[in-house]
Tab-separated table of C-alpha atoms in Angstrom:
chain	number	residue	atom	x	y	z
A	202	MET	CA	166.989	173.703	-12.101
A	203	LYS	CA	165.721	171.753	-14.630
A	204	GLY	CA	164.344	168.179	-14.276
A	205	ASN	CA	160.549	167.627	-13.910
A	206	ILE	CA	158.066	170.543	-14.697
A	207	GLU	CA	155.347	169.385	-12.397
A	208	GLU	CA	157.529	169.704	-9.188
A	209	ARG	CA	159.418	172.520	-10.678
A	210	ALA	CA	155.880	174.634	-11.001
A	211	CYS	CA	155.587	173.007	-7.166
A	212	GLN	CA	158.396	174.557	-5.799
A	213	LEU	CA	157.330	177.417	-6.942
A	214	ALA	CA	154.477	178.033	-5.853
A	215	LEU	CA	155.035	176.621	-2.249
A	216	TYR	CA	158.778	179.261	-2.191
A	217	ILE	CA	156.450	182.284	-3.529
A	218	ILE	CA	153.120	181.614	-0.734
A	219	GLU	CA	155.492	181.247	1.703
A	220	ASN	CA	158.017	184.363	1.374
A	221	LYS	CA	154.519	186.326	-0.106
A	222	ALA	CA	157.891	186.583	-3.220
A	223	THR	CA	157.459	188.174	-6.251
A	224	VAL	CA	158.055	186.428	-9.437
A	225	ARG	CA	161.182	188.614	-10.358
A	226	SER	CA	162.475	187.460	-7.182
A	227	ALA	CA	161.536	183.562	-7.181
A	228	ALA	CA	163.661	183.733	-10.550
A	229	GLN	CA	166.221	185.040	-9.091
A	230	ARG	CA	165.939	182.154	-6.317
A	231	PHE	CA	165.725	179.266	-8.351
A	232	GLY	CA	168.468	180.690	-11.253
A	233	ILE	CA	165.567	181.014	-13.850
A	234	SER	CA	163.711	183.415	-16.256
A	235	LYS	CA	160.498	185.008	-15.670
A	236	SER	CA	159.260	184.113	-18.129
A	237	THR	CA	158.892	180.414	-17.197
A	238	VAL	CA	157.788	181.229	-13.682
A	239	HIS	CA	155.268	182.914	-14.953
A	240	LYS	CA	154.530	179.801	-17.386
A	241	ASP	CA	154.833	177.531	-15.376
A	242	LEU	CA	152.473	178.910	-12.971
A	243	SER	CA	150.169	180.608	-15.044
A	244	GLU	CA	149.946	177.942	-17.745
A	245	ARG	CA	151.391	174.080	-16.449
A	246	LEU	CA	150.509	174.377	-12.700
A	247	PRO	CA	146.396	174.695	-13.062
A	248	ALA	CA	146.640	171.280	-15.379
A	249	PHE	CA	147.560	169.295	-12.146
A	250	ASN	CA	146.613	171.100	-9.313
A	251	LYS	CA	144.458	173.710	-9.489
A	252	PRO	CA	143.933	174.068	-5.134
A	253	LEU	CA	147.666	175.490	-5.250
A	254	TYR	CA	146.816	177.235	-8.610
A	255	LEU	CA	144.287	179.090	-6.703
A	256	GLN	CA	146.508	179.951	-3.719
A	257	VAL	CA	149.424	181.090	-5.233
A	258	LYS	CA	147.425	183.649	-7.798
A	259	GLN	CA	146.039	184.978	-4.324
A	260	VAL	CA	149.954	186.222	-3.938
A	261	LEU	CA	150.101	187.418	-7.631
A	262	ASP	CA	147.384	189.084	-7.867
A	263	GLU	CA	148.629	191.091	-4.472
A	264	ASN	CA	151.941	191.968	-5.967
A	265	LYS	CA	150.271	192.988	-9.096
A	266	ALA	CA	147.809	195.613	-7.401
A	267	GLU	CA	151.421	196.600	-5.126
A	268	ARG	CA	153.544	197.045	-8.289
A	269	HIS	CA	152.854	200.658	-8.881
A	270	ILE	CA	153.603	201.268	-5.574
A	271	ARG	CA	156.883	199.192	-5.173
A	272	GLY	CA	157.843	201.454	-8.082
A	273	GLY	CA	157.821	204.635	-6.852
A	274	ILE	CA	159.699	203.924	-3.292
A	275	ALA	CA	161.949	202.487	-6.135
A	276	THR	CA	162.703	205.944	-8.019
A	277	ARG	CA	162.046	207.909	-4.590
A	278	LYS	CA	165.313	205.828	-3.956
A	279	LYS	CA	167.604	206.039	-7.030
A	280	TYR	CA	166.695	209.775	-7.078
A	281	ARG	CA	167.916	210.327	-3.947
A	282	GLY	CA	170.434	208.175	-3.711
A	283	VAL	CA	169.605	205.643	-1.263
A	284	THR	CA	170.580	202.224	-1.689
C-alpha cells in the first residue's frame, strides 16, 4: 500500500470508520505497520482532511476506552483454552 500518503490516510480512516476497526486490524488489512497507521491518522490526516480526522478520532477514542476490556476477554480465552 505504497503511494500517495494522503490517499492512504483517507482509505485507512474510511476503513476504520466503516468497520469500527482497531489500528491493529487496519494495519493488518492494509499490510502496513501499526506505527504507520497511527502516524497517518493522527498527524497526516488532520493536515488535509480535518472532518474525516474528527470522525476517525471518535472511533479510535472509543477503541482506546474499551481496550482493557478486550484484553481481559483475550486473557480469559487464553487460560480457558478457547481460541
